[in-house]
Amino acid sequence: MSGIIRDVYILERSPHGLRDIDVRTRLDETLNNAEVDVSLELAAGTAVTYRLFDTMGYEIDNGRSSSGKLHMEIRDVILWNAENPYLYTLVLYAEGEVIAQHIGIRTISTRDGVFRINGQNIKFKGVNRHDTHPTLGFYTPVNEMEKDVLLMKRHNINTVRTSHYPN
């Protein structure tokens, strides 16, 4: 069972466009408002235009920058969690490229040794998982992966350790 077992592609990018994107989010103490800071590695002389949308497609913010720094604020933010994986969409336009980046906003912390997501205590129940199929080997169809996830959710598993590859 050797060989290439994941999708492989070659992508040619404009030498004058975006080279790297780093998105950081911060929530205020109330967990109601968020700041989104984006650092972009741009080729010299490149400007980027951006638009930020909520899940319903409503535009929250927009602008243009040639500094490689973007700053946005979201009021009444909807927080990401496993039960409600709410994602905002940041769309970047630069040198003929259009790049969409999904952004989930949440906070992770510990208090008194207890892990917390968005201020709520979380108890981990986890398993190890490898992409293998009983008859297809390393090729695992998407519907089989979905069956695995549904089986885990039925058993209240909320943490999955994967090895050597992204799921």
PDB file of C-alpha atoms in Angstrom:
ATOM      1  CA  MET A   1       0.000   0.000   0.000  1.00  0.00           C
ATOM      2  CA  SER A   2       2.668   2.500  -0.951  1.00  0.00           C
ATOM      3  CA  GLY A   3       2.368   5.503  -3.219  1.00  0.00           C
ATOM      4  CA  ILE A   4       0.582   8.823  -3.180  1.00  0.00           C
ATOM      5  CA  ILE A   5      -2.545   8.550  -1.046  1.00  0.00           C
ATOM      6  CA  ARG A   6      -3.541  12.222  -0.753  1.00  0.00           C
ATOM      7  CA  ASP A   7      -4.583  14.774  -3.366  1.00  0.00           C
ATOM      8  CA  VAL A   8      -1.627  16.512  -4.973  1.00  0.00           C
ATOM      9  CA  TYR A   9      -1.701  19.656  -7.069  1.00  0.00           C
ATOM     10  CA  ILE A  10       0.629  22.330  -8.359  1.00  0.00           C
ATOM     11  CA  LEU A  11      -0.353  25.952  -7.927  1.00  0.00           C
ATOM     12  CA  GLU A  12       1.378  28.756  -9.783  1.00  0.00           C
ATOM     13  CA  ARG A  13       1.068  32.063  -7.970  1.00  0.00           C
ATOM     14  CA  SER A  14       1.695  35.574  -9.209  1.00  0.00           C
ATOM     15  CA  PRO A  15       5.101  36.853  -8.064  1.00  0.00           C
ATOM     16  CA  HIS A  16       3.411  40.219  -7.458  1.00  0.00           C
ATOM     17  CA  GLY A  17       0.577  39.006  -5.232  1.00  0.00           C
ATOM     18  CA  LEU A  18       0.081  37.661  -1.727  1.00  0.00           C
ATOM     19  CA  ARG A  19       2.789  35.428  -0.297  1.00  0.00           C
ATOM     20  CA  ASP A  20       1.502  34.735   3.204  1.00  0.00           C
ATOM     21  CA  ILE A  21      -1.575  35.436   5.327  1.00  0.00           C
ATOM     22  CA  ASP A  22      -1.694  35.396   9.149  1.00  0.00           C
ATOM     23  CA  VAL A  23      -5.057  36.007  10.858  1.00  0.00           C
ATOM     24  CA  ARG A  24      -5.274  36.706  14.601  1.00  0.00           C
ATOM     25  CA  THR A  25      -8.457  37.347  16.567  1.00  0.00           C
ATOM     26  CA  ARG A  26      -9.018  38.846  20.025  1.00  0.00           C
ATOM     27  CA  LEU A  27     -12.205  38.966  22.068  1.00  0.00           C
ATOM     28  CA  ASP A  28     -13.062  41.556  24.696  1.00  0.00           C
ATOM     29  CA  GLU A  29     -13.828  40.486  28.291  1.00  0.00           C
ATOM     30  CA  THR A  30     -17.554  40.202  27.561  1.00  0.00           C
ATOM     31  CA  LEU A  31     -16.936  37.838  24.588  1.00  0.00           C
ATOM     32  CA  ASN A  32     -19.325  40.057  22.574  1.00  0.00           C
ATOM     33  CA  ASN A  33     -16.877  41.993  20.404  1.00  0.00           C
ATOM     34  CA  ALA A  34     -13.855  40.837  18.434  1.00  0.00           C
ATOM     35  CA  GLU A  35     -10.894  42.409  16.709  1.00  0.00           C
ATOM     36  CA  VAL A  36      -9.426  40.718  13.654  1.00  0.00           C
ATOM     37  CA  ASP A  37      -5.849  41.574  12.719  1.00  0.00           C
ATOM     38  CA  VAL A  38      -4.418  40.276   9.464  1.00  0.00           C
ATOM     39  CA  SER A  39      -0.734  40.396   8.556  1.00  0.00           C
ATOM     40  CA  LEU A  40       0.005  39.930   4.876  1.00  0.00           C
ATOM     41  CA  GLU A  41       3.304  39.316   3.184  1.00  0.00           C
ATOM     42  CA  LEU A  42       2.952  41.278  -0.037  1.00  0.00           C
ATOM     43  CA  ALA A  43       5.260  41.762  -2.972  1.00  0.00           C
ATOM     44  CA  ALA A  44       6.641  45.310  -3.139  1.00  0.00           C
ATOM     45  CA  GLY A  45       4.120  47.746  -4.571  1.00  0.00           C
ATOM     46  CA  THR A  46       1.166  45.380  -4.133  1.00  0.00           C
ATOM     47  CA  ALA A  47      -2.068  46.603  -2.587  1.00  0.00           C
ATOM     48  CA  VAL A  48      -4.817  44.372  -1.259  1.00  0.00           C
ATOM     49  CA  THR A  49      -8.544  45.023  -1.087  1.00  0.00           C
ATOM     50  CA  TYR A  50     -10.555  43.070   1.469  1.00  0.00           C
ATOM     51  CA  ARG A  51     -14.145  42.307   2.400  1.00  0.00           C
ATOM     52  CA  LEU A  52     -15.347  40.508   5.537  1.00  0.00           C
ATOM     53  CA  PHE A  53     -18.674  38.639   5.448  1.00  0.00           C
ATOM     54  CA  ASP A  54     -20.777  36.813   8.011  1.00  0.00           C
ATOM     55  CA  THR A  55     -22.237  33.368   7.318  1.00  0.00           C
ATOM     56  CA  MET A  56     -25.367  34.867   5.747  1.00  0.00           C
ATOM     57  CA  GLY A  57     -23.244  36.786   3.234  1.00  0.00           C
ATOM     58  CA  TYR A  58     -23.718  40.232   4.790  1.00  0.00           C
ATOM     59  CA  GLU A  59     -20.660  42.440   4.500  1.00  0.00           C
ATOM     60  CA  ILE A  60     -19.282  43.455   7.892  1.00  0.00           C
ATOM     61  CA  ASP A  61     -16.186  45.383   6.851  1.00  0.00           C
ATOM     62  CA  ASN A  62     -14.151  46.296   3.783  1.00  0.00           C
ATOM     63  CA  GLY A  63     -11.110  48.324   2.850  1.00  0.00           C
ATOM     64  CA  ARG A  64      -7.802  48.563   1.052  1.00  0.00           C
ATOM     65  CA  SER A  65      -4.215  48.420   2.265  1.00  0.00           C
ATOM     66  CA  SER A  66      -0.724  48.432   0.828  1.00  0.00           C
ATOM     67  CA  SER A  67       0.971  48.202   4.246  1.00  0.00           C
ATOM     68  CA  GLY A  68       0.326  44.481   4.702  1.00  0.00           C
ATOM     69  CA  LYS A  69      -1.734  45.121   7.860  1.00  0.00           C
ATOM     70  CA  LEU A  70      -5.527  44.901   8.112  1.00  0.00           C
ATOM     71  CA  HIS A  71      -7.633  45.615  11.194  1.00  0.00           C
ATOM     72  CA  MET A  72     -11.341  44.850  11.510  1.00  0.00           C
ATOM     73  CA  GLU A  73     -13.837  44.928  14.361  1.00  0.00           C
ATOM     74  CA  ILE A  74     -16.876  42.690  14.748  1.00  0.00           C
ATOM     75  CA  ARG A  75     -19.635  43.750  17.136  1.00  0.00           C
ATOM     76  CA  ASP A  76     -22.021  41.138  18.576  1.00  0.00           C
ATOM     77  CA  VAL A  77     -19.708  38.402  17.352  1.00  0.00           C
ATOM     78  CA  ILE A  78     -21.004  34.850  16.948  1.00  0.00           C
ATOM     79  CA  LEU A  79     -18.429  32.561  18.540  1.00  0.00           C
ATOM     80  CA  TRP A  80     -17.162  29.365  16.967  1.00  0.00           C
ATOM     81  CA  ASN A  81     -17.583  26.101  18.884  1.00  0.00           C
ATOM     82  CA  ALA A  82     -17.873  22.424  17.972  1.00  0.00           C
ATOM     83  CA  GLU A  83     -21.683  22.466  18.102  1.00  0.00           C
ATOM     84  CA  ASN A  84     -21.966  25.716  16.136  1.00  0.00           C
ATOM     85  CA  PRO A  85     -18.906  26.030  13.883  1.00  0.00           C
ATOM     86  CA  TYR A  86     -19.739  29.582  12.777  1.00  0.00           C
ATOM     87  CA  LEU A  87     -17.238  30.935  10.248  1.00  0.00           C
ATOM     88  CA  TYR A  88     -16.799  34.449   8.935  1.00  0.00           C
ATOM     89  CA  THR A  89     -15.277  34.792   5.459  1.00  0.00           C
ATOM     90  CA  LEU A  90     -12.456  37.177   4.673  1.00  0.00           C
ATOM     91  CA  VAL A  91     -12.011  37.723   0.930  1.00  0.00           C
ATOM     92  CA  LEU A  92      -8.712  39.218  -0.245  1.00  0.00           C
ATOM     93  CA  TYR A  93      -8.165  40.665  -3.723  1.00  0.00           C
ATOM     94  CA  ALA A  94      -4.602  41.316  -4.940  1.00  0.00           C
ATOM     95  CA  GLU A  95      -2.987  41.310  -8.393  1.00  0.00           C
ATOM     96  CA  GLY A  96      -5.764  39.322 -10.049  1.00  0.00           C
ATOM     97  CA  GLU A  97      -5.950  36.778  -7.212  1.00  0.00           C
ATOM     98  CA  VAL A  98      -8.990  36.235  -5.043  1.00  0.00           C
ATOM     99  CA  ILE A  99      -8.374  34.337  -1.811  1.00  0.00           C
ATOM    100  CA  ALA A 100     -11.142  33.431   0.645  1.00  0.00           C
ATOM    101  CA  GLN A 101     -10.116  32.667   4.224  1.00  0.00           C
ATOM    102  CA  HIS A 102     -12.651  31.285   6.712  1.00  0.00           C
ATOM    103  CA  ILE A 103     -12.302  32.660  10.232  1.00  0.00           C
ATOM    104  CA  GLY A 104     -13.719  31.099  13.385  1.00  0.00           C
ATOM    105  CA  ILE A 105     -13.615  33.324  16.450  1.00  0.00           C
ATOM    106  CA  ARG A 106     -13.237  31.728  19.860  1.00  0.00           C
ATOM    107  CA  THR A 107     -11.175  31.955  22.999  1.00  0.00           C
ATOM    108  CA  ILE A 108      -9.338  29.120  24.729  1.00  0.00           C
ATOM    109  CA  SER A 109      -8.204  29.336  28.350  1.00  0.00           C
ATOM    110  CA  THR A 110      -7.676  27.369  31.527  1.00  0.00           C
ATOM    111  CA  ARG A 111      -8.907  28.290  34.978  1.00  0.00           C
ATOM    112  CA  ASP A 112      -8.096  26.256  38.069  1.00  0.00           C
ATOM    113  CA  GLY A 113      -6.741  23.487  35.826  1.00  0.00           C
ATOM    114  CA  VAL A 114      -9.967  23.309  33.796  1.00  0.00           C
ATOM    115  CA  PHE A 115      -9.845  23.779  30.022  1.00  0.00           C
ATOM    116  CA  ARG A 116     -12.371  26.305  28.731  1.00  0.00           C
ATOM    117  CA  ILE A 117     -13.629  27.296  25.274  1.00  0.00           C
ATOM    118  CA  ASN A 118     -15.532  30.593  25.096  1.00  0.00           C
ATOM    119  CA  GLY A 119     -15.720  30.618  28.893  1.00  0.00           C
ATOM    120  CA  GLN A 120     -17.371  27.164  29.091  1.00  0.00           C
ATOM    121  CA  ASN A 121     -15.702  24.211  30.845  1.00  0.00           C
ATOM    122  CA  ILE A 122     -14.757  21.367  28.491  1.00  0.00           C
ATOM    123  CA  LYS A 123     -14.077  17.765  29.454  1.00  0.00           C
ATOM    124  CA  PHE A 124     -12.041  15.916  26.850  1.00  0.00           C
ATOM    125  CA  LYS A 125     -13.122  12.472  25.672  1.00  0.00           C
ATOM    126  CA  GLY A 126     -10.785  11.434  22.907  1.00  0.00           C
ATOM    127  CA  VAL A 127      -9.652   8.696  20.552  1.00  0.00           C
ATOM    128  CA  ASN A 128      -6.862   8.066  18.054  1.00  0.00           C
ATOM    129  CA  ARG A 129      -7.886   7.830  14.418  1.00  0.00           C
ATOM    130  CA  HIS A 130      -6.056   6.735  11.286  1.00  0.00           C
ATOM    131  CA  ASP A 131      -7.336   7.031   7.716  1.00  0.00           C
ATOM    132  CA  THR A 132      -7.636   3.384   6.775  1.00  0.00           C
ATOM    133  CA  HIS A 133     -10.419   1.326   5.252  1.00  0.00           C
ATOM    134  CA  PRO A 134     -10.829  -2.447   5.722  1.00  0.00           C
ATOM    135  CA  THR A 135     -10.857  -3.182   1.975  1.00  0.00           C
ATOM    136  CA  LEU A 136      -9.523   0.007   0.343  1.00  0.00           C
ATOM    137  CA  GLY A 137      -6.466   0.450   2.575  1.00  0.00           C
ATOM    138  CA  PHE A 138      -5.181   4.014   2.764  1.00  0.00           C
ATOM    139  CA  TYR A 139      -7.888   5.308   0.440  1.00  0.00           C
ATOM    140  CA  THR A 140     -10.823   6.231   2.637  1.00  0.00           C
ATOM    141  CA  PRO A 141     -13.882   7.676   0.859  1.00  0.00           C
ATOM    142  CA  VAL A 142     -15.398  10.849   2.318  1.00  0.00           C
ATOM    143  CA  ASN A 143     -18.654   9.062   3.208  1.00  0.00           C
ATOM    144  CA  GLU A 144     -16.655   6.568   5.322  1.00  0.00           C
ATOM    145  CA  MET A 145     -14.883   9.433   7.114  1.00  0.00           C
ATOM    146  CA  GLU A 146     -18.271  11.025   7.814  1.00  0.00           C
ATOM    147  CA  LYS A 147     -19.533   7.710   9.247  1.00  0.00           C
ATOM    148  CA  ASP A 148     -16.509   7.678  11.596  1.00  0.00           C
ATOM    149  CA  VAL A 149     -17.242  11.213  12.795  1.00  0.00           C
ATOM    150  CA  LEU A 150     -20.949  10.468  13.367  1.00  0.00           C
ATOM    151  CA  LEU A 151     -20.074   7.314  15.304  1.00  0.00           C
ATOM    152  CA  MET A 152     -17.670   9.298  17.480  1.00  0.00           C
ATOM    153  CA  LYS A 153     -20.279  12.018  18.124  1.00  0.00           C
ATOM    154  CA  ARG A 154     -22.842   9.353  19.121  1.00  0.00           C
ATOM    155  CA  HIS A 155     -20.362   8.221  21.780  1.00  0.00           C
ATOM    156  CA  ASN A 156     -19.714  11.790  23.041  1.00  0.00           C
ATOM    157  CA  ILE A 157     -16.159  11.886  21.719  1.00  0.00           C
ATOM    158  CA  ASN A 158     -15.048  15.492  21.319  1.00  0.00           C
ATOM    159  CA  THR A 159     -11.310  15.107  20.665  1.00  0.00           C
ATOM    160  CA  VAL A 160      -9.571  13.208  17.880  1.00  0.00           C
ATOM    161  CA  ARG A 161      -5.833  12.655  17.633  1.00  0.00           C
ATOM    162  CA  THR A 162      -4.621  12.203  14.073  1.00  0.00           C
ATOM    163  CA  SER A 163      -1.132  11.140  13.089  1.00  0.00           C
ATOM    164  CA  HIS A 164       1.087  12.048  10.152  1.00  0.00           C
ATOM    165  CA  TYR A 165      -1.539  13.733   8.030  1.00  0.00           C
ATOM    166  CA  PRO A 166      -4.287  16.349   8.131  1.00  0.00           C
ATOM    167  CA  ASN A 167      -7.858  15.068   8.208  1.00  0.00           C
TER     168      ASN A 167
END
